[in-house]
mmCIF file of C-alpha atoms in Angstrom:
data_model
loop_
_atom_site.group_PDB
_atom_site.id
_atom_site.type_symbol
_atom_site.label_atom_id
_atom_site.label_comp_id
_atom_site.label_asym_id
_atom_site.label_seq_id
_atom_site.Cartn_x
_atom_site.Cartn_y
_atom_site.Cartn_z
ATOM 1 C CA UNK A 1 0.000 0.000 0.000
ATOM 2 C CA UNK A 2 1.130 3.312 -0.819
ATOM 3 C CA UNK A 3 1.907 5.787 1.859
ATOM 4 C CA UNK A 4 0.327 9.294 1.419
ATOM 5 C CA UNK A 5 0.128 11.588 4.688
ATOM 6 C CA UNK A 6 -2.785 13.808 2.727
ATOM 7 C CA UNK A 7 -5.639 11.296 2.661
ATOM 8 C CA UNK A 8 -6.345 9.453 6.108
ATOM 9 C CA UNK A 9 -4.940 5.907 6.869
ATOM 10 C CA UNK A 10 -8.907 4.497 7.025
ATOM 11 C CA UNK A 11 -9.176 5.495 3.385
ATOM 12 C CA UNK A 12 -6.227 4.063 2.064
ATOM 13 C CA UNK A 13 -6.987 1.077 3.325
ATOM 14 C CA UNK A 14 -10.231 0.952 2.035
ATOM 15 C CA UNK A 15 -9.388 1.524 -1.319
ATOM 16 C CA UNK A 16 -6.239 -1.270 -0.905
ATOM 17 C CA UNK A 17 -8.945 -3.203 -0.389
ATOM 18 C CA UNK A 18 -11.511 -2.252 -2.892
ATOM 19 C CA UNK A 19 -9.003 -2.663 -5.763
ATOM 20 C CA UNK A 20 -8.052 -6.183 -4.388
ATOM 21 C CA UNK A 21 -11.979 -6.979 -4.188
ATOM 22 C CA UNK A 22 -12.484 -5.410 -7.741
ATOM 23 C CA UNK A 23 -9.457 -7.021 -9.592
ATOM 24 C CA UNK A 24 -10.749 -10.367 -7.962
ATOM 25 C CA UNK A 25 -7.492 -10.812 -6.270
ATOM 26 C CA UNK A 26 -10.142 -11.691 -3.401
ATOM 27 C CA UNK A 27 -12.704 -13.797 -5.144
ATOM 28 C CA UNK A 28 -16.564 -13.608 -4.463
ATOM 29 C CA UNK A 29 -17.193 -15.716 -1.634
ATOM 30 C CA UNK A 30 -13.725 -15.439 0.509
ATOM 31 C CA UNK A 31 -13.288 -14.088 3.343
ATOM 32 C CA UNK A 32 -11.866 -10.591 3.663
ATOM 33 C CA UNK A 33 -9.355 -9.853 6.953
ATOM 34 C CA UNK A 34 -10.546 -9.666 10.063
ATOM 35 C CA UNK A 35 -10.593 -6.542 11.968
ATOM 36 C CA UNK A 36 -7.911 -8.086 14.146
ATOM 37 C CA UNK A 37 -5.985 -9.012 11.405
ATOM 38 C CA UNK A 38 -6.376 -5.312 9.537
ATOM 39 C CA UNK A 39 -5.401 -4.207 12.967
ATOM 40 C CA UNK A 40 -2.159 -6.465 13.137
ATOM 41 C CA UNK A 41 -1.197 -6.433 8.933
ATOM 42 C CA UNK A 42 -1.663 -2.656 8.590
ATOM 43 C CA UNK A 43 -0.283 -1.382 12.409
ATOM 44 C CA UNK A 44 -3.444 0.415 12.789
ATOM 45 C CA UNK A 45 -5.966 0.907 15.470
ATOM 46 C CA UNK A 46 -9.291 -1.179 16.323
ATOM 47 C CA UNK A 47 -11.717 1.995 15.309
ATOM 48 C CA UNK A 48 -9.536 2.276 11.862
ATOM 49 C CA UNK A 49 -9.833 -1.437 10.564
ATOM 50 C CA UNK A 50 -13.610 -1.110 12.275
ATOM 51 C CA UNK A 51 -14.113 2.062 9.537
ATOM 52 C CA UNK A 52 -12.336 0.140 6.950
ATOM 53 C CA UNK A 53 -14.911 -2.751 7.310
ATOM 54 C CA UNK A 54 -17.883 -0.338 7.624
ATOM 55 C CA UNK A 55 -17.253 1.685 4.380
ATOM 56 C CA UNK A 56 -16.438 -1.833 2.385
ATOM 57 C CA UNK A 57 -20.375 -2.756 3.953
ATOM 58 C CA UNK A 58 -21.573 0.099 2.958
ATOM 59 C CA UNK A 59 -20.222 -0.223 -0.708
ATOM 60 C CA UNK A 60 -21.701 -3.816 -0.804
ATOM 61 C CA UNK A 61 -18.078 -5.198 -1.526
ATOM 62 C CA UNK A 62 -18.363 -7.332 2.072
ATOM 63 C CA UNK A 63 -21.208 -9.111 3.927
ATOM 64 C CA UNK A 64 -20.689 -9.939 7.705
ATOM 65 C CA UNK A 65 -21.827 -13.379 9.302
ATOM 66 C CA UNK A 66 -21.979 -13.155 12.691
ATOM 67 C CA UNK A 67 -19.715 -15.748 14.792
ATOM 68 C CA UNK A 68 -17.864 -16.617 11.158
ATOM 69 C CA UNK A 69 -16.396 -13.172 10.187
ATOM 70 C CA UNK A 70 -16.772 -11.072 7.068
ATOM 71 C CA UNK A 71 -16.571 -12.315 3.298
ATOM 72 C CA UNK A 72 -16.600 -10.931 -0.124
ATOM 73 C CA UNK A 73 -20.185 -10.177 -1.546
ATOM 74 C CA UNK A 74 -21.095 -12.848 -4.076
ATOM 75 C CA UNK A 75 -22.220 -11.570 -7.540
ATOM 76 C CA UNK A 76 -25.298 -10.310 -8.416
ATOM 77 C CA UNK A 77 -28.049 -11.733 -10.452
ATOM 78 C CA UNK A 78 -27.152 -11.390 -13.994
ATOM 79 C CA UNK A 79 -29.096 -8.696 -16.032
ATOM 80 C CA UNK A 80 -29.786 -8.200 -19.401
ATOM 81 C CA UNK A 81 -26.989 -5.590 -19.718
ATOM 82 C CA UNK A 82 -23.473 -5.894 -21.526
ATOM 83 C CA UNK A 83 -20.765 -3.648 -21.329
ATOM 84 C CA UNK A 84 -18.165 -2.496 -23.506
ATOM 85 C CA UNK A 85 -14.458 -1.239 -22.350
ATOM 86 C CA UNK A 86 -11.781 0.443 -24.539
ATOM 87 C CA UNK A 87 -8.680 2.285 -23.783
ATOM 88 C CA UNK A 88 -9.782 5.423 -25.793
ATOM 89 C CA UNK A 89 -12.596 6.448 -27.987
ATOM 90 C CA UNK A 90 -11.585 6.717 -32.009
ATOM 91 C CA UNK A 91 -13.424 6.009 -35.244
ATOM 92 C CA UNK A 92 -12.542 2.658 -34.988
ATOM 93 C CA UNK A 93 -14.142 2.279 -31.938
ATOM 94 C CA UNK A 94 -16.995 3.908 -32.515
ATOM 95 C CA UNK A 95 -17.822 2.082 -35.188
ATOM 96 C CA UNK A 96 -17.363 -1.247 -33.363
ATOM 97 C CA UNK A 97 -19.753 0.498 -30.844
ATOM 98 C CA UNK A 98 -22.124 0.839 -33.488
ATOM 99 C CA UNK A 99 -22.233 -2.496 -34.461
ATOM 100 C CA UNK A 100 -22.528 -4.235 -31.301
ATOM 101 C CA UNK A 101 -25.184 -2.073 -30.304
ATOM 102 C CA UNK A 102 -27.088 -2.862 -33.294
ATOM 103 C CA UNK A 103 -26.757 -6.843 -32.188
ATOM 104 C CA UNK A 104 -27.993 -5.834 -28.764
ATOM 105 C CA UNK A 105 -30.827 -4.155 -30.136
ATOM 106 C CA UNK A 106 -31.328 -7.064 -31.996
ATOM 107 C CA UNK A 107 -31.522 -9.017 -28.464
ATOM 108 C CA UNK A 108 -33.190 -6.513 -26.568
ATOM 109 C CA UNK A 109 -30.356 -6.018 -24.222
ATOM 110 C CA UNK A 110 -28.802 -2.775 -23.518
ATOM 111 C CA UNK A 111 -24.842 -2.251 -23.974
ATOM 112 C CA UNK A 112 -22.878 0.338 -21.846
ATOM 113 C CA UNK A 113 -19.682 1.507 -22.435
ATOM 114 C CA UNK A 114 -16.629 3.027 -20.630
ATOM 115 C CA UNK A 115 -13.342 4.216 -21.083
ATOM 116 C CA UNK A 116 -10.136 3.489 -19.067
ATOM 117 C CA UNK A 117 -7.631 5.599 -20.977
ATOM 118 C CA UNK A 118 -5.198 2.937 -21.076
ATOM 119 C CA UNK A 119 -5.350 2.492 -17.632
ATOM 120 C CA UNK A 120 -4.665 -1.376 -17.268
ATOM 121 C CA UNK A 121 -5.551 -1.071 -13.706
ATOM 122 C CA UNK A 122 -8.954 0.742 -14.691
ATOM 123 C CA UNK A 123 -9.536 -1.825 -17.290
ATOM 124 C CA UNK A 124 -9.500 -4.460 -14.470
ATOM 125 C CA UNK A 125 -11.067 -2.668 -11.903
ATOM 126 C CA UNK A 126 -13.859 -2.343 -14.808
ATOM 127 C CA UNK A 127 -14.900 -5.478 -15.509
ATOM 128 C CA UNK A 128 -14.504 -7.119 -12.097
ATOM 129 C CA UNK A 129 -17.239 -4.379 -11.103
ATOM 130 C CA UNK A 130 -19.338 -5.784 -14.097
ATOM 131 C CA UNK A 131 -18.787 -9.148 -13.227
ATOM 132 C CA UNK A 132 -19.340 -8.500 -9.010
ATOM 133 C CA UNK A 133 -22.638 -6.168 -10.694
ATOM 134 C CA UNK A 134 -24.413 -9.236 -12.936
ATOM 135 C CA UNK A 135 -23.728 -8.008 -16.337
ATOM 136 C CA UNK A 136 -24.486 -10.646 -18.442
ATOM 137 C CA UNK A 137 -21.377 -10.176 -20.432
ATOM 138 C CA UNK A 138 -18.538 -7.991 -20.576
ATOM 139 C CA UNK A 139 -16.998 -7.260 -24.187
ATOM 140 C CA UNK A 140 -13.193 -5.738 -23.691
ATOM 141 C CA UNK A 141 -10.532 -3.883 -26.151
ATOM 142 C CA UNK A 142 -7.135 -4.685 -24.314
ATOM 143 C CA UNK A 143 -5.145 -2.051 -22.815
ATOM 144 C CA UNK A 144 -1.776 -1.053 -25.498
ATOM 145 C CA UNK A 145 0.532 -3.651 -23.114
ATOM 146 C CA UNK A 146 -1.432 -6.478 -22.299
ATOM 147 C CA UNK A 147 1.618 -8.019 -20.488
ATOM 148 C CA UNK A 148 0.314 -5.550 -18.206
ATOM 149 C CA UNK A 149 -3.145 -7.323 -17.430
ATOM 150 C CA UNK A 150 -2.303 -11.294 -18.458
ATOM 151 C CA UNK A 151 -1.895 -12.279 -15.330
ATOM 152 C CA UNK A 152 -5.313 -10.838 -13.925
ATOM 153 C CA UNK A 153 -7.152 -12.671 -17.069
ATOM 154 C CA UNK A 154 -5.731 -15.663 -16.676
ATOM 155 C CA UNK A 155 -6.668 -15.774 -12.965
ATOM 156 C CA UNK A 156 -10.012 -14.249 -13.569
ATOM 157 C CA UNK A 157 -13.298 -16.200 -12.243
ATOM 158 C CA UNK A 158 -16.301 -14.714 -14.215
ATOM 159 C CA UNK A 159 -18.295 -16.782 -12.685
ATOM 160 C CA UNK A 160 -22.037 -16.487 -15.086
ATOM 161 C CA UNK A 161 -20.740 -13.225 -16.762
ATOM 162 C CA UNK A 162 -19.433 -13.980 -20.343
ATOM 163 C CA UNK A 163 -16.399 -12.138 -20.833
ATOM 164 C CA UNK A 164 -15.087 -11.122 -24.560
ATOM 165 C CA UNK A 165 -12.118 -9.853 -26.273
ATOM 166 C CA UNK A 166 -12.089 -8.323 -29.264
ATOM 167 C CA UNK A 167 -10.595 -6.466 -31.668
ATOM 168 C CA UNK A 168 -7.158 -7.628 -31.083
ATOM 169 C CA UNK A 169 -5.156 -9.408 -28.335
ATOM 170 C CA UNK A 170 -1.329 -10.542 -28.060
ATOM 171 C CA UNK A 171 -1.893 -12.059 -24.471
ATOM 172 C CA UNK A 172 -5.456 -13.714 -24.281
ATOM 173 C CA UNK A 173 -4.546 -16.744 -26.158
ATOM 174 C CA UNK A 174 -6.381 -18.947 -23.410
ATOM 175 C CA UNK A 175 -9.618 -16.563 -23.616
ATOM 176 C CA UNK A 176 -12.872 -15.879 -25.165
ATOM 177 C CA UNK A 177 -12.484 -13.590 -28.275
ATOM 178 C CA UNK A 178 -13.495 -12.078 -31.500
ATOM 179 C CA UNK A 179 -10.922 -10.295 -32.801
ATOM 180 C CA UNK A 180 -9.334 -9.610 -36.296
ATOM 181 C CA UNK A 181 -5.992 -10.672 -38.066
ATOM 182 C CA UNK A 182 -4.129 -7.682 -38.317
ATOM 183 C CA UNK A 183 -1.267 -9.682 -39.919
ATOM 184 C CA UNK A 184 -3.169 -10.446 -43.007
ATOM 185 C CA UNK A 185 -5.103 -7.005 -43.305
ATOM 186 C CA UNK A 186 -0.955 -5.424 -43.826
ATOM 187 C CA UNK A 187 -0.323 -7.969 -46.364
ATOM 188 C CA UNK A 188 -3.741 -7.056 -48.117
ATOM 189 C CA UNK A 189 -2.540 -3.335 -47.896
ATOM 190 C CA UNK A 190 0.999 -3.834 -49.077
ATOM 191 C CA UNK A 191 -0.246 -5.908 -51.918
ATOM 192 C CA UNK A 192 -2.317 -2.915 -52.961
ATOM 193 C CA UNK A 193 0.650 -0.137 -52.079
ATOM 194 C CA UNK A 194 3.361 -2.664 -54.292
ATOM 195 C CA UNK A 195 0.962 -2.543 -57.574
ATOM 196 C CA UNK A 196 0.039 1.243 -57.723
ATOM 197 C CA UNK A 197 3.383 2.856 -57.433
ATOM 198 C CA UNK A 198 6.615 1.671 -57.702
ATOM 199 C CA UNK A 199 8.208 4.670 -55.077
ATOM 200 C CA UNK A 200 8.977 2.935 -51.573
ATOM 201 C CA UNK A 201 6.789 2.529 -48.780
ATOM 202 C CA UNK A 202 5.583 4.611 -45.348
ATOM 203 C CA UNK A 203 3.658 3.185 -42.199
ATOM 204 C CA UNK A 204 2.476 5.714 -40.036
ATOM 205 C CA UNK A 205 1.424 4.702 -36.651
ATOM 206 C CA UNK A 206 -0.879 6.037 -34.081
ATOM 207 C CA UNK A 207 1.699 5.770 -30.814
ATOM 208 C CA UNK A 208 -0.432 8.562 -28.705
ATOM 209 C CA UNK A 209 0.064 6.719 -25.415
ATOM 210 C CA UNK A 210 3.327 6.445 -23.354
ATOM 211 C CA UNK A 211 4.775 3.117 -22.612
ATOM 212 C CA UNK A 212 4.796 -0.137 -24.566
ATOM 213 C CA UNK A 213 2.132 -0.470 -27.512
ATOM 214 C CA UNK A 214 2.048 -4.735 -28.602
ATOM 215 C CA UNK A 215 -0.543 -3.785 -30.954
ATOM 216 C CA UNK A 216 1.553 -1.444 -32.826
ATOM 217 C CA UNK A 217 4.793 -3.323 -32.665
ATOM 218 C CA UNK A 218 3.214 -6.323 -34.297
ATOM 219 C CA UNK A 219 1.884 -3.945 -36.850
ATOM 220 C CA UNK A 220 5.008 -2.335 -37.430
ATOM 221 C CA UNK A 221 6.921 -5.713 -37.528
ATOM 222 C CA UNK A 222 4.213 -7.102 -40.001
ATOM 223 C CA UNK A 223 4.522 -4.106 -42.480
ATOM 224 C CA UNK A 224 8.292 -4.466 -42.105
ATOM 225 C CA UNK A 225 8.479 -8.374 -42.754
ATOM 226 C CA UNK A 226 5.813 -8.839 -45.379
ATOM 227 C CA UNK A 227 7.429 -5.826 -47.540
ATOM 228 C CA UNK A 228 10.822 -8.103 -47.292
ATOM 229 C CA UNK A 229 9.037 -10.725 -48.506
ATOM 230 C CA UNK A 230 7.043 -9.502 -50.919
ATOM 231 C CA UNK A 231 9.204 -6.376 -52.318
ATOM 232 C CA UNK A 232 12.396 -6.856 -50.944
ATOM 233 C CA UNK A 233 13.492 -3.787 -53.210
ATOM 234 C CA UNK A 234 11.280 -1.305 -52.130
ATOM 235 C CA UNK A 235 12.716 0.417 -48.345
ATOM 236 C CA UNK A 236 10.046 0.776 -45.892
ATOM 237 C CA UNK A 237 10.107 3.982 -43.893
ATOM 238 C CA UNK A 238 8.355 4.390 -40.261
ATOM 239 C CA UNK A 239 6.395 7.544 -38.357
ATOM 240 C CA UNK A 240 5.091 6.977 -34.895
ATOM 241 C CA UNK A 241 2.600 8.868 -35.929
ATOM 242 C CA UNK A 242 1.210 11.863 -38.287
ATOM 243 C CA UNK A 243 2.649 14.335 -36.917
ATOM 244 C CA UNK A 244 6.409 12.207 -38.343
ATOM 245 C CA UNK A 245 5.417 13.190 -41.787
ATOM 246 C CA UNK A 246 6.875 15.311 -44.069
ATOM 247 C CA UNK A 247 7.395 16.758 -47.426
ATOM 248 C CA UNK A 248 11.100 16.476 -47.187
ATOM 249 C CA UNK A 249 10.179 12.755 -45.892
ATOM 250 C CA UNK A 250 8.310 11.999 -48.455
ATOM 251 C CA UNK A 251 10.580 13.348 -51.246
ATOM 252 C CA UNK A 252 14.335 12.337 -49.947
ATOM 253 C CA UNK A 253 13.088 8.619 -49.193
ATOM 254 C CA UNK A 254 11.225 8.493 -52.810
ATOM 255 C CA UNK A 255 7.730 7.324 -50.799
ATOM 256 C CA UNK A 256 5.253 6.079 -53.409
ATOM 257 C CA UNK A 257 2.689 4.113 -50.726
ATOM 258 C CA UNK A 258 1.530 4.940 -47.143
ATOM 259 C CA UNK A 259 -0.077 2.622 -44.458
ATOM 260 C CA UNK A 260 -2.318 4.727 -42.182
ATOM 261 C CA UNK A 261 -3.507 3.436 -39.144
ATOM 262 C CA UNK A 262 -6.571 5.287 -38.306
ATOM 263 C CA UNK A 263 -8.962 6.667 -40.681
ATOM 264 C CA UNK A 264 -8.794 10.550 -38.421
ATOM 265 C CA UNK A 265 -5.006 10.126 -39.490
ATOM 266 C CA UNK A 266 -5.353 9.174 -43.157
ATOM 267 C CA UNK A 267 -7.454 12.182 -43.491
ATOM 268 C CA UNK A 268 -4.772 14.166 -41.581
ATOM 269 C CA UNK A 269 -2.294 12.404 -44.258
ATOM 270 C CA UNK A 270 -4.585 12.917 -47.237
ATOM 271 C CA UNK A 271 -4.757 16.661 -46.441
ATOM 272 C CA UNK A 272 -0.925 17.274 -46.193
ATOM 273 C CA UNK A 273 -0.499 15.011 -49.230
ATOM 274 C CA UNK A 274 -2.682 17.454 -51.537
ATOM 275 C CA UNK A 275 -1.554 20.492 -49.496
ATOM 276 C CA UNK A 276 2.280 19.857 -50.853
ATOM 277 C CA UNK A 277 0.809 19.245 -54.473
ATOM 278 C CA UNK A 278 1.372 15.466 -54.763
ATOM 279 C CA UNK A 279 -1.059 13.714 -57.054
ATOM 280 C CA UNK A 280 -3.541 11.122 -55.078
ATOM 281 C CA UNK A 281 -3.186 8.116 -56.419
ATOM 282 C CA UNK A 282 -0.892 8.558 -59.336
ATOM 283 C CA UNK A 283 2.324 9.639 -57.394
ATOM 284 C CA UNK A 284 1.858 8.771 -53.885
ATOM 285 C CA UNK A 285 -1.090 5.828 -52.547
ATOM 286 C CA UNK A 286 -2.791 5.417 -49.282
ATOM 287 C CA UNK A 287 -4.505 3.303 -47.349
ATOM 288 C CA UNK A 288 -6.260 3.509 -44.084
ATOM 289 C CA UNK A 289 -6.726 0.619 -41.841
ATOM 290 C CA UNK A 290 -10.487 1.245 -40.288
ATOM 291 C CA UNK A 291 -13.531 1.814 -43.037
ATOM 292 C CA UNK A 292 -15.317 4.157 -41.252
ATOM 293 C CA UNK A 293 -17.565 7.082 -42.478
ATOM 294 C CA UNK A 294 -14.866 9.001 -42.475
ATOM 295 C CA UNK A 295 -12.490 7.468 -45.164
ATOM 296 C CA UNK A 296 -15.957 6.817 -47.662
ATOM 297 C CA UNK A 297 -17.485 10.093 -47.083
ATOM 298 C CA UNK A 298 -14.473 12.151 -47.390
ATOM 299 C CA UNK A 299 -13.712 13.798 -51.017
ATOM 300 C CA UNK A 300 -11.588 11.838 -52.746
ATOM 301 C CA UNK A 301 -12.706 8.693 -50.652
ATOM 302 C CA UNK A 302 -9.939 6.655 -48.853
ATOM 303 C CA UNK A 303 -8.371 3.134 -50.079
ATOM 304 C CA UNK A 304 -9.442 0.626 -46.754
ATOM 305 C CA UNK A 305 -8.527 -2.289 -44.967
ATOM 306 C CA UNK A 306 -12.088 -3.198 -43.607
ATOM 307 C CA UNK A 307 -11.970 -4.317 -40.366
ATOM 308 C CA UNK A 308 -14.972 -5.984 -40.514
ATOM 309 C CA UNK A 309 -16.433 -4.482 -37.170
ATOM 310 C CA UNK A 310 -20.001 -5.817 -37.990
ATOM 311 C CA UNK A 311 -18.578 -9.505 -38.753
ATOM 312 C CA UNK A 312 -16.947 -9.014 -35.292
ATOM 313 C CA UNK A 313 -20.104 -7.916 -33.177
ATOM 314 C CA UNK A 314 -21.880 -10.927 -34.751
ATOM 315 C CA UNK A 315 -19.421 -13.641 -33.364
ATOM 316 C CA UNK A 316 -19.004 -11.636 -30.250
ATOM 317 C CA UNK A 317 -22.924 -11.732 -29.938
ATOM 318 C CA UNK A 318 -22.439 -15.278 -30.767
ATOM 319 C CA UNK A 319 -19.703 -16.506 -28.183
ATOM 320 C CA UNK A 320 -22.075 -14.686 -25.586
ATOM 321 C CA UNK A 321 -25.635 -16.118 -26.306
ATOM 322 C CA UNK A 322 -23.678 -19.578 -26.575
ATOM 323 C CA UNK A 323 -25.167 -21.999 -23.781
ATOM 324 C CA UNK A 324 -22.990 -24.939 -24.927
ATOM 325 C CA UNK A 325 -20.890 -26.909 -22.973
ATOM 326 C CA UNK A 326 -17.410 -25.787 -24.855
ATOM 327 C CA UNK A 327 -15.489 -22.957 -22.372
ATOM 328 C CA UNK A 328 -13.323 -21.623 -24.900
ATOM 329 C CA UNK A 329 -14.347 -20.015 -28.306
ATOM 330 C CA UNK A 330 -12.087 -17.863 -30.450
ATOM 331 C CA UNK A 331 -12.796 -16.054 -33.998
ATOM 332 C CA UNK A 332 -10.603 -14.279 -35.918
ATOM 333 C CA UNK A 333 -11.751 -11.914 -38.179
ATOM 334 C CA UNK A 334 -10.220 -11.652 -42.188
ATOM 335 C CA UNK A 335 -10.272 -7.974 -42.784
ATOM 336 C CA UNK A 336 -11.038 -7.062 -46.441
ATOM 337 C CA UNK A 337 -9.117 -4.745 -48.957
ATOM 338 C CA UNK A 338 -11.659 -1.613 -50.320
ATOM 339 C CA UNK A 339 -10.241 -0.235 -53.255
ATOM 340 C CA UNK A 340 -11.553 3.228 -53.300
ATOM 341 C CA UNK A 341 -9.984 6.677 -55.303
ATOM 342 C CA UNK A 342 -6.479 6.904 -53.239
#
């Protein structure tokens, strides 16, 4: 526990408690420390662990029995509600959003969703709470380092709450999930980048966040392997993200294709592109890995990889309204190549 003179011992401990309770590092059903033993792990006094075990009552995180001591609340009767958690809110993501509302509407349940801002100790905090609340299922975009949350997956008991990942993961290989091959959506873009122009090729990534991103590093590895095997002649520039890009880039490493990966950034891209006089498609080609509304709407309309969001709300729909006996089902997603005016 973390030692902070400005907020009272009685609600640190409390909240060292709460975030065990909520990460299910103390399962539904165990029993939670005694005030004794509050009193003798934390040095504290009698009325402090008594507080402690009063506000964790009053939350509903602990039920007393009297003559057998307090235990963790068991979880609630499950309700017609799923929710949705993501580490930030782009395009992308709210067009999966779209789509998976439009299955619950479907099933006349109602969806939820929440941010954590690629907090991976908000992200488990979150769905513990859904799980300890009775959501019938809890549908999850991983955190950027999902080293950061494997262990609390793998130890997780849902108990009747269905719990989904999707989109992508590099650490829930033992887990529920819908999510889309990434690998093979680069080597539909590159095929498309390799055949319109013969200038070299850019991938600019979205790093916003600080810390490790798996997600993007197995993008960036994919575009950088698949271009050696497929156009080992071509050199294959990287951005972190838009802001990386340049006119001098663009012209000193001879860039004929770019990889964009997020439609608000291809736009961004596009815009610079015809800013700086380049011709769109004829001297320079992009794609944008997303489809949304944004990259079809926008004037000229932006080359895809499709994600397939709606594919991807059906199976996750699916793996939750499955009563079969299996435990484990996993779908992977083949995104699709939309060949549009860049």
């Amino acid at each position: 526990m973390q030692k902070d003179s400005s907020i009272p011992i009685y609600k640190k401990l409390t909240e060292y408690y709460r975030n065990r309770i909520l990460t299910q590092e103390l399962s539904p059903g165990n029993k939670i420390d005694s005030i004794n033993r509050i009193m003798e792990r934390h040095k504290v006094s009698r009325e402090t662990a008594k507080q402690v075990q009063e506000l964790l009552r009053r939350e509903n995180l602990i039920v007393s029995i009297p003559g057998k001591g307090s235990f963790i609340t068991s979880q609630a009767p499950l309700k017609k509600t799923w929710g949705f958690i993501a580490p930030t809110f782009t395009s992308n993501i709210e067009n999966l959003i779209l789509h998976l509302e439009s299955e619950t509407t479907k099933l006349k349940k109602k969806l939820i969703h929440y941010l954590t801002y690629n907090d991976p100790a908000e992200e488990a905090k979150l769905v513990g709470s859904m799980i300890r609340d009775g959501f019938e299922a809890v549908i999850v975009v991983p955190n950027s380092n999902e080293s950061l949350t494997a262990d609390f997956y793998r130890n997780l008991i849902p108990g009747r709450t269905k719990v989904i990942l999707t989109d992508h993961t590099m650490a829930g290989s033992w887990f529920n999930y819908a999510i889309q091959s990434y690998d093979l959506g680069i080597r539909r873009a590159l095929d498309y980048l390799a055949h319109s122009n013969a200038g070299n090729l850019l991938l600019v990534k979205n790093d916003i966040w600080k810390g490790r991103n798996l997600l993007n590093e197995l993008i960036e590895q994919s575009f950088k392997e698949i271009a050696e095997e497929k156009i080992p002649d071509r050199k294959v520039q990287v951005v972190s993200n838009v802001r990386g890009l340049s006119l001098e880039l663009i012209e000193r490493e001879n860039i004929g294709g770019i990889l964009s990966c997020s439609d608000i950034d291809s736009i961004k891209v596009l815009g610079r592109i015809k800013k700086w006089g380049i011709k769109i498609p004829e001297e320079v080609s992009l794609v944008s890995y997303g489809n949304t509304e944004l990259t079809e709407f926008f004037e000229p309309s932006i080359t895809v990889v499709d994600s397939c969001y709606g594919e991807m709300a059906r199976h996750t729909a699916l793996l939750i309204e499955n009563t079969g006996e299996e435990i484990n089902k996993q779908f992977v997603i083949q995104p699709k190549l939309i060949i549009r005016n860049t």
